[in-house]
Short mmCIF file of N, CA and C in Angstrom, two decimals:
data_model
loop_
_atom_site.label_atom_id
_atom_site.label_comp_id
_atom_site.label_asym_id
_atom_site.label_seq_id
_atom_site.Cartn_x
_atom_site.Cartn_y
_atom_site.Cartn_z
N UNK A 54 1.67 -3.24 15.31
CA UNK A 54 1.04 -4.87 14.34
C UNK A 54 1.91 -5.97 13.95
N UNK A 55 1.30 -6.81 14.29
CA UNK A 55 1.90 -8.19 14.29
C UNK A 55 1.33 -8.22 12.93
N UNK A 56 2.82 -9.82 12.76
CA UNK A 56 2.65 -10.96 11.36
C UNK A 56 1.00 -11.93 11.43
N UNK A 57 0.61 -12.10 12.51
CA UNK A 57 0.17 -12.87 13.39
C UNK A 57 -1.52 -11.83 12.39
N UNK A 58 -1.67 -10.19 12.94
CA UNK A 58 -2.80 -9.33 13.30
C UNK A 58 -2.69 -8.82 11.44
N UNK A 59 -2.27 -8.77 10.72
CA UNK A 59 -2.58 -8.76 9.32
C UNK A 59 -3.50 -10.11 8.11
N UNK A 60 -4.75 -10.04 8.42
CA UNK A 60 -5.24 -10.08 7.42
C UNK A 60 -5.31 -11.77 6.64
N UNK A 61 -5.13 -13.38 6.70
CA UNK A 61 -5.00 -13.81 5.46
C UNK A 61 -6.32 -13.89 4.60
N UNK A 62 -6.38 -13.65 3.83
CA UNK A 62 -7.45 -14.02 2.59
C UNK A 62 -6.79 -14.83 0.89
N UNK A 63 -7.46 -16.21 1.51
CA UNK A 63 -6.65 -16.98 0.39
C UNK A 63 -7.35 -16.31 -1.53
N UNK A 64 -9.16 -16.16 -1.03
CA UNK A 64 -9.78 -15.85 -2.81
C UNK A 64 -9.31 -14.48 -2.91
N UNK A 65 -8.60 -13.79 -1.68
CA UNK A 65 -8.21 -12.10 -2.38
C UNK A 65 -6.51 -12.65 -3.32
N UNK A 66 -6.35 -13.61 -2.69
CA UNK A 66 -4.73 -13.93 -3.34
C UNK A 66 -5.41 -15.08 -4.32
N UNK A 67 -7.17 -15.33 -4.59
CA UNK A 67 -6.03 -16.32 -5.62
C UNK A 67 -7.11 -14.51 -6.79
N UNK A 68 -7.25 -13.82 -6.95
CA UNK A 68 -8.14 -12.79 -6.93
C UNK A 68 -6.58 -11.96 -8.49
N UNK A 69 -5.64 -11.95 -6.86
CA UNK A 69 -4.22 -12.09 -7.50
C UNK A 69 -4.00 -12.32 -8.60
N UNK A 70 -3.99 -13.75 -8.49
CA UNK A 70 -3.55 -14.59 -9.78
C UNK A 70 -4.95 -13.98 -11.59
N UNK A 71 -6.05 -13.59 -10.97
CA UNK A 71 -6.37 -13.37 -12.09
C UNK A 71 -7.89 -14.49 -12.35
N UNK A 72 -8.25 -14.50 -10.30
CA UNK A 72 -9.84 -15.43 -10.62
C UNK A 72 -11.09 -14.90 -10.79
N UNK A 73 -11.25 -14.77 -11.30
CA UNK A 73 -13.29 -13.94 -10.65
C UNK A 73 -13.19 -14.17 -9.65
N UNK A 74 -14.00 -13.18 -9.14
CA UNK A 74 -14.89 -13.15 -8.43
C UNK A 74 -15.27 -14.72 -7.24
N UNK A 75 -16.36 -14.33 -8.57
CA UNK A 75 -17.75 -15.90 -8.11
C UNK A 75 -16.28 -17.29 -8.99
N UNK A 76 -16.15 -17.09 -9.15
CA UNK A 76 -15.22 -17.89 -9.32
C UNK A 76 -13.98 -18.77 -9.08
N UNK A 77 -13.67 -20.16 -8.47
CA UNK A 77 -12.57 -20.55 -7.37
C UNK A 77 -11.50 -21.14 -8.05
N UNK A 78 -10.92 -21.30 -8.16
CA UNK A 78 -9.02 -21.90 -8.64
C UNK A 78 -9.57 -23.43 -7.94
N UNK A 79 -9.26 -24.78 -9.37
CA UNK A 79 -9.32 -25.97 -9.16
C UNK A 79 -8.48 -26.47 -6.91
N UNK A 80 -8.64 -27.33 -7.11
CA UNK A 80 -7.99 -28.54 -5.60
C UNK A 80 -6.76 -28.43 -5.47
N UNK A 81 -6.06 -27.53 -6.60
CA UNK A 81 -4.21 -27.65 -7.05
C UNK A 81 -3.87 -26.29 -6.40
N UNK A 82 -4.20 -25.64 -7.54
CA UNK A 82 -4.34 -24.05 -7.22
C UNK A 82 -4.43 -23.63 -5.80
N UNK A 83 -4.89 -24.20 -5.37
CA UNK A 83 -6.55 -23.44 -3.35
C UNK A 83 -5.86 -24.51 -3.66
N UNK A 84 -4.67 -25.46 -2.97
CA UNK A 84 -3.33 -25.58 -2.33
C UNK A 84 -2.00 -25.03 -1.89
N UNK A 85 -2.03 -25.00 -3.44
CA UNK A 85 -1.07 -23.84 -3.96
C UNK A 85 -1.12 -22.23 -2.57
N UNK A 86 -1.87 -21.77 -2.47
CA UNK A 86 -2.70 -20.53 -2.55
C UNK A 86 -1.74 -21.20 -1.16
N UNK A 87 -3.10 -22.27 -0.51
CA UNK A 87 -3.10 -21.90 0.05
C UNK A 87 -1.94 -22.80 2.09
N UNK A 88 -1.05 -23.47 1.06
CA UNK A 88 0.38 -23.49 1.55
C UNK A 88 1.42 -22.51 0.92
N UNK A 89 1.30 -21.38 0.20
CA UNK A 89 2.29 -20.37 0.11
C UNK A 89 1.73 -19.23 1.18
N UNK A 90 0.29 -19.74 1.77
CA UNK A 90 0.05 -17.84 2.84
C UNK A 90 0.68 -18.03 3.91
N UNK A 91 0.14 -19.52 3.96
CA UNK A 91 0.89 -19.92 5.40
C UNK A 91 2.78 -19.41 5.63
N UNK A 92 3.58 -20.34 5.29
CA UNK A 92 4.84 -20.03 4.37
C UNK A 92 4.98 -19.42 5.02
N UNK A 93 4.63 -17.47 4.01
CA UNK A 93 4.76 -16.30 3.64
C UNK A 93 4.40 -15.31 4.66
N UNK A 94 3.29 -16.23 5.89
CA UNK A 94 2.94 -15.78 7.07
C UNK A 94 3.13 -15.91 7.74
N UNK A 95 4.09 -16.52 7.98
CA UNK A 95 5.56 -17.06 9.19
C UNK A 95 6.44 -15.48 9.40
N UNK A 96 6.71 -14.85 7.74
CA UNK A 96 7.96 -14.38 7.84
C UNK A 96 7.54 -13.02 7.72
N UNK A 97 6.53 -12.64 7.48
CA UNK A 97 5.54 -10.95 7.21
C UNK A 97 6.33 -10.41 8.56
N UNK A 98 6.89 -9.04 9.04
CA UNK A 98 7.03 -8.05 9.36
C UNK A 98 6.70 -6.76 8.84
N UNK A 99 5.43 -6.85 9.03
CA UNK A 99 4.65 -5.75 8.72
C UNK A 99 4.68 -4.33 9.31
N UNK A 100 5.49 -3.62 9.00
CA UNK A 100 5.64 -1.41 9.71
C UNK A 100 5.53 -0.74 8.64
N UNK A 101 5.17 -0.03 9.13
CA UNK A 101 4.34 1.04 8.60
C UNK A 101 4.94 3.14 9.56
N UNK A 102 5.40 3.60 8.62
CA UNK A 102 5.07 5.07 8.85
C UNK A 102 4.26 6.39 8.27
N UNK A 103 3.59 7.13 9.08
CA UNK A 103 2.89 7.91 8.15
C UNK A 103 3.21 9.21 9.50
N UNK A 104 2.39 10.51 8.55
CA UNK A 104 2.31 11.68 9.16
C UNK A 104 1.56 12.24 8.12
N UNK A 105 0.54 13.27 9.01
CA UNK A 105 -0.96 13.95 8.35
C UNK A 105 0.84 16.17 8.55
N UNK A 106 -0.46 16.40 7.36
CA UNK A 106 0.46 17.66 7.46
C UNK A 106 -1.13 18.34 6.18
N UNK A 107 -0.54 19.70 7.13
CA UNK A 107 -2.26 20.27 6.16
C UNK A 107 -1.93 21.12 4.30
N UNK A 108 -3.35 20.64 3.55
CA UNK A 108 -2.57 20.67 2.21
C UNK A 108 -3.40 22.08 1.80
N UNK A 109 -2.81 22.31 0.85
CA UNK A 109 -3.56 23.84 0.25
C UNK A 109 -4.14 23.67 -1.07
N UNK A 110 -5.17 23.78 -1.76
CA UNK A 110 -5.52 23.71 -3.16
C UNK A 110 -5.36 25.05 -3.31
N UNK A 111 -4.74 24.84 -5.14
CA UNK A 111 -4.48 26.01 -5.73
C UNK A 111 -5.13 25.73 -6.97
N UNK A 112 -4.80 26.65 -7.68
CA UNK A 112 -5.65 26.96 -9.73
C UNK A 112 -5.20 26.14 -10.20
N UNK A 113 -5.07 25.28 -11.37
CA UNK A 113 -4.46 24.57 -11.97
C UNK A 113 -4.53 22.90 -11.14
N UNK A 114 -5.44 22.35 -10.57
CA UNK A 114 -5.17 21.43 -9.60
C UNK A 114 -3.56 21.37 -8.67
N UNK A 115 -3.73 22.41 -8.07
CA UNK A 115 -1.93 22.81 -7.33
C UNK A 115 -2.63 22.03 -5.96
N UNK A 116 -1.69 21.76 -5.76
CA UNK A 116 -1.69 21.28 -4.27
C UNK A 116 -0.30 21.25 -3.42
N UNK A 117 -0.49 21.17 -2.60
CA UNK A 117 0.75 22.28 -1.68
C UNK A 117 0.58 21.11 -0.49
N UNK A 118 1.48 20.94 0.35
CA UNK A 118 1.56 20.52 1.76
C UNK A 118 3.77 19.72 1.80
N UNK A 119 3.76 20.53 3.40
CA UNK A 119 5.26 20.12 3.58
C UNK A 119 6.69 21.11 3.12
N UNK A 120 5.71 21.74 2.27
CA UNK A 120 5.94 22.80 1.42
C UNK A 120 6.55 21.56 0.25
N UNK A 121 5.62 21.10 -0.30
CA UNK A 121 6.26 21.08 -1.76
C UNK A 121 5.01 20.77 -2.35
N UNK A 122 5.14 21.29 -3.37
CA UNK A 122 3.97 21.59 -5.13
C UNK A 122 3.19 20.49 -6.25
N UNK A 123 3.06 20.11 -5.33
CA UNK A 123 1.97 19.19 -6.98
C UNK A 123 0.75 19.10 -7.68
N UNK A 124 1.49 19.11 -9.20
CA UNK A 124 -0.18 19.52 -10.48
C UNK A 124 -0.67 18.34 -10.51
N UNK A 125 -2.14 18.15 -9.90
CA UNK A 125 -2.34 16.52 -9.90
C UNK A 125 -4.09 16.58 -10.19
N UNK A 126 -4.74 16.30 -11.60
CA UNK A 126 -6.15 16.45 -11.57
C UNK A 126 -6.15 15.81 -10.58
N UNK A 127 -6.08 13.68 -11.09
CA UNK A 127 -6.95 12.87 -10.00
C UNK A 127 -6.37 13.04 -9.01
N UNK A 128 -5.78 13.52 -8.63
CA UNK A 128 -5.24 12.97 -5.76
C UNK A 128 -6.31 14.40 -6.81
N UNK A 129 -6.28 16.30 -7.57
CA UNK A 129 -6.91 16.79 -5.93
C UNK A 129 -8.39 16.78 -6.66
N UNK A 130 -8.66 15.63 -7.51
CA UNK A 130 -9.96 15.11 -6.86
C UNK A 130 -10.47 14.62 -5.69
N UNK A 131 -9.34 13.92 -5.74
CA UNK A 131 -9.23 12.29 -4.72
C UNK A 131 -9.88 13.26 -3.38
N UNK A 132 -8.43 14.27 -3.43
CA UNK A 132 -8.54 15.21 -1.94
C UNK A 132 -9.03 16.47 -2.21
N UNK A 133 -10.11 16.72 -2.42
CA UNK A 133 -11.35 17.68 -2.98
C UNK A 133 -11.92 17.44 -1.42
N UNK A 134 -11.46 19.34 -1.86
CA UNK A 134 -12.58 19.63 -0.46
C UNK A 134 -11.08 18.93 1.78
N UNK A 135 -10.22 18.10 0.88
CA UNK A 135 -9.81 18.27 2.81
C UNK A 135 -8.44 19.39 3.08
N UNK A 136 -8.46 19.03 4.65
CA UNK A 136 -7.75 20.32 4.65
C UNK A 136 -6.09 19.74 5.02
N UNK A 137 -5.80 18.04 4.99
CA UNK A 137 -4.81 18.40 6.16
C UNK A 137 -4.89 16.30 4.33
N UNK A 138 -3.30 16.34 4.80
CA UNK A 138 -3.62 15.22 3.96
C UNK A 138 -2.78 14.20 4.41
N UNK A 139 -2.45 12.81 4.86
CA UNK A 139 -1.81 11.85 5.95
C UNK A 139 -0.77 11.47 4.70
N UNK A 140 0.63 11.38 4.79
CA UNK A 140 0.93 10.58 3.89
C UNK A 140 1.60 9.07 4.42
N UNK A 141 1.29 8.03 3.70
CA UNK A 141 2.58 6.97 5.02
C UNK A 141 2.92 6.39 4.13
N UNK A 142 3.81 4.89 4.85
CA UNK A 142 4.67 3.97 3.61
C UNK A 142 4.41 3.15 4.70
N UNK A 143 4.56 1.53 4.29
CA UNK A 143 4.28 0.20 4.48
C UNK A 143 4.22 -1.00 3.50
N UNK A 144 5.29 -2.02 4.66
CA UNK A 144 6.19 -3.17 4.01
C UNK A 144 5.92 -4.25 4.90
N UNK A 145 5.80 -5.52 3.98
CA UNK A 145 5.31 -6.00 5.30
C UNK A 145 6.82 -7.23 5.27
N UNK A 146 8.01 -6.11 4.87
CA UNK A 146 9.55 -6.85 5.33
C UNK A 146 9.97 -7.72 3.71
N UNK A 147 11.82 -7.46 4.38
CA UNK A 147 13.28 -8.36 2.64
C UNK A 147 12.05 -9.53 2.80
N UNK A 148 11.85 -10.11 4.33
CA UNK A 148 12.29 -11.43 4.25
C UNK A 148 11.01 -12.45 3.31
N UNK A 149 10.21 -11.57 2.54
CA UNK A 149 9.16 -12.19 1.99
C UNK A 149 9.48 -11.89 0.71
N UNK A 150 9.70 -11.16 0.53
CA UNK A 150 11.16 -11.00 -0.65
C UNK A 150 11.66 -12.30 -0.78
N UNK A 151 12.73 -12.66 -0.51
CA UNK A 151 13.85 -13.06 0.05
C UNK A 151 12.54 -15.10 -0.64
N UNK A 152 11.42 -14.25 0.26
CA UNK A 152 11.41 -16.47 0.33
C UNK A 152 10.27 -16.67 -1.56
N UNK A 153 10.60 -15.20 -2.14
CA UNK A 153 9.70 -14.95 -3.58
C UNK A 153 10.74 -15.84 -4.33
N UNK A 154 12.50 -14.73 -3.71
CA UNK A 154 12.95 -14.94 -4.11
C UNK A 154 13.61 -16.68 -4.86
N UNK A 155 13.31 -17.53 -3.84
CA UNK A 155 13.96 -19.02 -3.21
C UNK A 155 13.81 -20.01 -3.90
N UNK A 156 11.75 -19.38 -4.00
CA UNK A 156 11.29 -20.39 -4.47
C UNK A 156 10.52 -20.82 -6.14
N UNK A 157 11.61 -19.79 -7.09
CA UNK A 157 11.73 -19.53 -8.42
C UNK A 157 11.70 -21.07 -9.12
N UNK A 158 12.70 -21.94 -8.85
CA UNK A 158 14.05 -23.06 -9.38
C UNK A 158 12.58 -23.88 -8.90
N UNK A 159 11.52 -23.31 -8.54
CA UNK A 159 9.68 -24.01 -8.46
C UNK A 159 9.30 -24.42 -9.53
N UNK A 160 9.36 -23.18 -10.00
CA UNK A 160 8.84 -23.47 -11.62
C UNK A 160 7.06 -22.44 -11.24
N UNK A 161 7.62 -21.84 -12.12
CA UNK A 161 6.63 -20.44 -13.24
C UNK A 161 4.78 -20.51 -12.23
N UNK A 162 4.23 -21.90 -11.64
CA UNK A 162 3.17 -21.07 -11.37
C UNK A 162 3.83 -21.45 -10.02
N UNK A 163 4.25 -21.85 -8.66
CA UNK A 163 4.62 -21.86 -8.03
C UNK A 163 5.14 -20.31 -6.72
N UNK A 164 6.19 -19.68 -8.21
CA UNK A 164 6.55 -18.20 -7.82
C UNK A 164 4.94 -17.09 -8.35
N UNK A 165 4.15 -17.35 -8.91
CA UNK A 165 3.61 -17.03 -10.18
C UNK A 165 2.16 -16.88 -8.05
N UNK A 166 1.98 -17.63 -7.85
CA UNK A 166 1.19 -18.33 -6.35
C UNK A 166 1.92 -16.90 -5.23
N UNK A 167 3.27 -17.53 -5.42
CA UNK A 167 4.14 -16.13 -3.59
C UNK A 167 3.27 -15.36 -3.77
N UNK A 168 3.69 -14.42 -5.85
CA UNK A 168 3.63 -12.35 -5.29
C UNK A 168 2.61 -12.69 -4.71
N UNK A 169 1.90 -13.62 -5.50
CA UNK A 169 -0.16 -13.28 -5.38
C UNK A 169 -0.35 -13.59 -4.17
N UNK A 170 -0.08 -14.36 -3.49
CA UNK A 170 0.17 -14.11 -1.83
C UNK A 170 0.96 -12.34 -0.95
N UNK A 171 1.70 -12.48 -1.27
CA UNK A 171 2.19 -11.08 -0.93
C UNK A 171 1.44 -9.97 -1.61
N UNK A 172 1.22 -9.71 -2.53
CA UNK A 172 0.50 -8.47 -3.05
C UNK A 172 -0.46 -8.61 -2.31
N UNK A 173 -1.57 -10.20 -1.38
CA UNK A 173 -2.22 -10.04 -0.41
C UNK A 173 -2.62 -9.55 0.47
N UNK A 174 -1.19 -9.38 1.19
CA UNK A 174 -0.66 -9.93 2.10
C UNK A 174 -0.66 -8.74 2.00
N UNK A 175 0.26 -7.52 1.39
CA UNK A 175 0.41 -6.91 1.85
C UNK A 175 -0.64 -5.40 1.76
N UNK A 176 -1.71 -5.44 1.35
CA UNK A 176 -2.59 -4.94 0.89
C UNK A 176 -3.45 -4.86 1.97
N UNK A 177 -3.23 -6.59 2.25
CA UNK A 177 -4.11 -6.42 3.86
C UNK A 177 -3.55 -6.00 5.12
N UNK A 178 -2.18 -5.87 5.34
CA UNK A 178 -1.45 -5.08 6.14
C UNK A 178 -2.24 -3.41 5.73
N UNK A 179 -2.10 -2.48 5.09
CA UNK A 179 -2.34 -0.95 3.90
C UNK A 179 -4.09 -1.21 4.50
N UNK A 180 -5.07 -1.92 4.14
CA UNK A 180 -5.96 -1.64 5.18
C UNK A 180 -6.18 -1.85 6.10
N UNK A 181 -5.69 -2.45 6.76
CA UNK A 181 -5.47 -2.29 8.31
C UNK A 181 -5.28 -0.77 9.12
N UNK A 182 -3.86 -0.60 8.05
CA UNK A 182 -3.52 0.35 8.63
C UNK A 182 -4.71 1.74 7.49
N UNK A 183 -5.09 1.82 6.48
CA UNK A 183 -6.35 2.51 6.27
C UNK A 183 -7.19 2.78 7.30
N UNK A 184 -8.06 1.45 7.94
CA UNK A 184 -9.10 1.63 8.56
C UNK A 184 -9.08 2.23 10.04
N UNK A 185 -7.53 1.86 10.67
CA UNK A 185 -7.48 3.17 11.54
C UNK A 185 -6.59 3.88 11.51
N UNK A 186 -6.37 4.85 10.31
CA UNK A 186 -6.99 6.12 10.54
C UNK A 186 -7.66 6.74 10.15
N UNK A 187 -8.49 5.59 9.99
CA UNK A 187 -10.25 6.35 9.73
C UNK A 187 -10.31 6.05 10.99
N UNK A 188 -10.98 5.47 11.33
CA UNK A 188 -11.31 5.45 13.06
C UNK A 188 -10.76 6.76 13.53
N UNK A 189 -9.34 6.62 13.80
CA UNK A 189 -9.38 7.97 14.88
C UNK A 189 -9.93 8.93 14.08
N UNK A 190 -9.13 9.08 13.00
CA UNK A 190 -10.22 10.97 11.91
C UNK A 190 -11.24 10.58 13.14
N UNK A 191 -13.08 9.35 13.26
CA UNK A 191 -14.07 9.96 12.44
C UNK A 191 -13.93 10.27 14.52
N UNK A 192 -13.86 9.50 14.59
CA UNK A 192 -13.32 9.83 16.41
C UNK A 192 -13.47 10.08 16.72
N UNK A 193 -12.87 12.33 15.79
CA UNK A 193 -12.78 13.32 16.22
C UNK A 193 -13.79 14.01 14.54
N UNK A 194 -14.27 13.60 14.61
CA UNK A 194 -15.83 14.08 13.85
C UNK A 194 -15.14 14.13 12.02
N UNK A 195 -13.60 13.33 12.29
CA UNK A 195 -14.25 13.81 10.32
C UNK A 195 -13.70 12.96 9.73
N UNK A 196 -14.31 13.59 8.68
CA UNK A 196 -14.41 11.84 6.24
C UNK A 196 -13.27 12.02 6.39
N UNK A 197 -12.75 10.77 5.73
CA UNK A 197 -10.84 10.22 5.44
C UNK A 197 -11.61 10.16 3.81
N UNK A 198 -10.66 10.07 2.82
CA UNK A 198 -10.85 9.60 2.03
C UNK A 198 -10.52 8.53 0.88
N UNK A 199 -10.58 7.25 0.11
CA UNK A 199 -9.91 6.21 -0.30
C UNK A 199 -7.97 7.34 -0.81
N UNK A 200 -7.69 5.73 -0.14
CA UNK A 200 -6.42 6.06 0.09
C UNK A 200 -6.40 6.72 -1.27
N UNK A 201 -4.03 6.73 -2.36
CA UNK A 201 -4.84 7.39 -3.56
C UNK A 201 -3.30 7.02 -3.36
N UNK A 202 -2.09 5.89 -3.88
CA UNK A 202 -1.16 5.39 -4.23
C UNK A 202 -0.28 6.55 -6.23
N UNK A 203 1.21 6.35 -5.85
CA UNK A 203 1.74 7.07 -7.11
C UNK A 203 1.71 5.94 -7.47
N UNK A 204 1.50 6.57 -9.32
CA UNK A 204 0.95 5.28 -10.05
C UNK A 204 0.53 4.91 -11.30
N UNK A 205 -0.82 5.68 -10.34
CA UNK A 205 -2.26 5.83 -11.20
C UNK A 205 -2.44 7.08 -11.41
N UNK A 206 -3.82 6.25 -12.33
CA UNK A 206 -3.73 8.08 -12.71
C UNK A 206 -2.76 8.56 -13.39
N UNK A 207 -3.25 10.23 -12.98
CA UNK A 207 -1.87 11.86 -13.07
C UNK A 207 -0.48 11.33 -12.67
N UNK A 208 -1.01 10.25 -11.58
CA UNK A 208 -0.19 11.09 -9.96
C UNK A 208 1.03 9.63 -10.51
N UNK A 209 2.43 9.70 -11.10
CA UNK A 209 3.65 9.25 -11.81
C UNK A 209 4.25 8.65 -10.46
N UNK A 210 4.87 7.96 -10.43
CA UNK A 210 5.82 6.85 -9.99
C UNK A 210 7.66 7.48 -9.01
N UNK A 211 7.42 8.80 -9.86
CA UNK A 211 8.30 9.86 -9.75
C UNK A 211 7.99 10.14 -7.99
N UNK A 212 6.45 10.59 -8.28
CA UNK A 212 6.12 11.22 -6.33
C UNK A 212 6.49 10.63 -5.35
N UNK A 213 7.24 8.74 -5.35
CA UNK A 213 7.67 8.42 -4.82
C UNK A 213 8.13 8.50 -3.92
N UNK A 214 8.77 10.29 -4.77
CA UNK A 214 10.50 10.81 -4.34
C UNK A 214 9.76 11.27 -2.55
N UNK A 215 7.98 11.57 -3.29
CA UNK A 215 7.92 12.52 -1.95
C UNK A 215 7.62 12.69 -0.91
N UNK A 216 8.20 11.39 -0.59
CA UNK A 216 7.07 10.31 0.89
C UNK A 216 8.76 9.59 1.54
N UNK A 217 9.60 9.08 1.03
CA UNK A 217 10.91 9.15 0.89
C UNK A 217 11.60 10.52 1.53
N UNK A 218 10.96 11.73 1.12
CA UNK A 218 12.19 13.24 1.78
C UNK A 218 10.95 13.78 3.09
N UNK A 219 10.08 13.60 3.07
CA UNK A 219 9.00 13.73 3.82
C UNK A 219 8.73 12.68 4.94
N UNK A 220 9.14 11.53 5.33
CA UNK A 220 9.17 9.90 6.00
C UNK A 220 10.38 9.97 6.39
N UNK A 221 10.78 8.83 7.07
CA UNK A 221 11.02 8.06 8.12
C UNK A 221 11.59 7.30 7.59
N UNK A 222 11.76 6.16 5.73
CA UNK A 222 11.46 4.97 5.34
C UNK A 222 12.20 4.30 6.24
N UNK A 223 13.95 4.58 5.86
CA UNK A 223 14.73 4.23 5.90
C UNK A 223 14.20 3.33 8.00
N UNK A 224 13.98 4.24 8.29
CA UNK A 224 13.53 3.92 10.26
C UNK A 224 12.54 1.97 10.18
N UNK A 225 12.26 2.34 8.68
CA UNK A 225 11.86 0.29 8.39
C UNK A 225 12.23 -0.27 7.96
N UNK A 226 13.17 -0.09 7.74
CA UNK A 226 13.54 -0.61 5.62
C UNK A 226 13.64 -1.20 4.60
N UNK A 227 13.09 0.93 4.42
CA UNK A 227 12.86 0.60 3.02
C UNK A 227 13.25 1.82 2.30
N UNK A 228 13.57 1.03 0.86
CA UNK A 228 13.93 2.56 0.54
C UNK A 228 13.97 2.13 -0.94
N UNK A 229 14.53 3.27 -1.41
CA UNK A 229 13.38 4.02 -3.12
C UNK A 229 15.24 3.10 -3.76
N UNK A 230 15.25 2.45 -4.94
CA UNK A 230 15.17 2.26 -5.52
C UNK A 230 15.86 3.76 -7.35
N UNK A 231 16.26 3.40 -7.70
CA UNK A 231 17.53 4.79 -9.13
C UNK A 231 15.40 4.60 -9.85
N UNK A 232 15.38 2.99 -9.69
CA UNK A 232 14.20 3.16 -10.86
C UNK A 232 12.09 3.37 -10.11
N UNK A 233 12.71 3.71 -9.26
CA UNK A 233 11.58 4.23 -8.40
C UNK A 233 10.39 2.94 -7.47
N UNK A 234 11.91 1.58 -7.67
CA UNK A 234 10.74 0.93 -7.84
C UNK A 234 11.60 0.29 -5.84
N UNK A 235 10.49 0.00 -4.77
CA UNK A 235 11.00 0.01 -4.18
C UNK A 235 11.72 -1.13 -3.46
N UNK A 236 12.12 -1.37 -2.33
CA UNK A 236 13.33 -2.22 -2.04
C UNK A 236 12.74 -2.15 -0.52
N UNK A 237 12.45 -3.23 -0.13
CA UNK A 237 11.80 -4.21 -0.12
C UNK A 237 10.87 -3.97 -0.96
N UNK A 238 9.64 -5.08 -2.15
CA UNK A 238 9.66 -4.56 -3.08
C UNK A 238 7.49 -4.28 -3.03
N UNK A 239 7.95 -5.40 -1.87
CA UNK A 239 5.74 -5.28 -1.84
C UNK A 239 5.77 -4.32 -0.35
N UNK A 240 5.85 -3.79 -0.70
CA UNK A 240 5.50 -2.38 -0.09
C UNK A 240 4.87 -1.38 0.12
N UNK A 241 4.35 -0.20 -0.12
CA UNK A 241 3.28 0.61 -0.90
C UNK A 241 3.10 2.16 -0.22
N UNK A 242 3.32 2.85 -0.87
CA UNK A 242 3.04 4.41 -0.16
C UNK A 242 1.92 5.48 -0.98
N UNK A 243 1.08 5.13 0.14
CA UNK A 243 -0.67 6.42 -0.22
C UNK A 243 -0.69 7.15 0.46
N UNK A 244 -1.36 8.63 -0.57
CA UNK A 244 -2.16 10.14 0.08
C UNK A 244 -3.73 9.98 1.27
N UNK A 245 -3.74 9.47 1.83
CA UNK A 245 -5.12 9.78 2.61
C UNK A 245 -5.25 10.79 2.30
N UNK A 246 -6.82 12.09 2.04
CA UNK A 246 -7.52 13.01 2.02
C UNK A 246 -7.93 13.80 3.32
N UNK A 247 -7.95 13.96 4.42
CA UNK A 247 -8.41 14.20 5.82
C UNK A 247 -10.05 15.24 5.62
N UNK A 248 -11.50 15.32 5.46
CA UNK A 248 -12.24 16.07 5.73
C UNK A 248 -12.57 16.74 6.90
N UNK A 249 -12.35 17.95 7.55
CA UNK A 249 -12.87 18.10 8.99
C UNK A 249 -14.33 19.12 8.56
N UNK A 250 -14.83 18.04 9.75
CA UNK A 250 -16.47 18.75 9.28
C UNK A 250 -16.05 20.29 9.98
#
């Protein structure tokens, strides 16, 4: 997907700044958001890798896929009835991180807006990727479950390591640091369950 294909949602960027869904920022903040989104969209380099693995469910919320075993109540609930699972990793590229770093001398407000714009763009890209996987599976008569990322519920961030073990993340310039933070920072890993009818 090209950068221009990643939807820009300024209202969603405002939500990441802390504005309620039905509350609009004032004109000064709106202008900051608009400029940040326009500047960032020029630098997006959206890329993703994913693969589909057979999934087995065991006792005590045990999930088995690709030679890996994982115990999780929350992920087991999310993947209930799924016979396959998608693992994917996505990023909008290092230029976004660099842009946010260069903004820091401008002040806290500008940095906060840039961070919000980055969060909006990676989510927009991941939503588009999710929609494509969903459409492909639906065309084959299968149902996909909502995506689920490490760091939520009882799935620790250390599970990020599974994605880097099973996917060619280096192909899209994605690395996992010892702190379990990904670089580039505006990146996402997630599971998507596939239920076959």
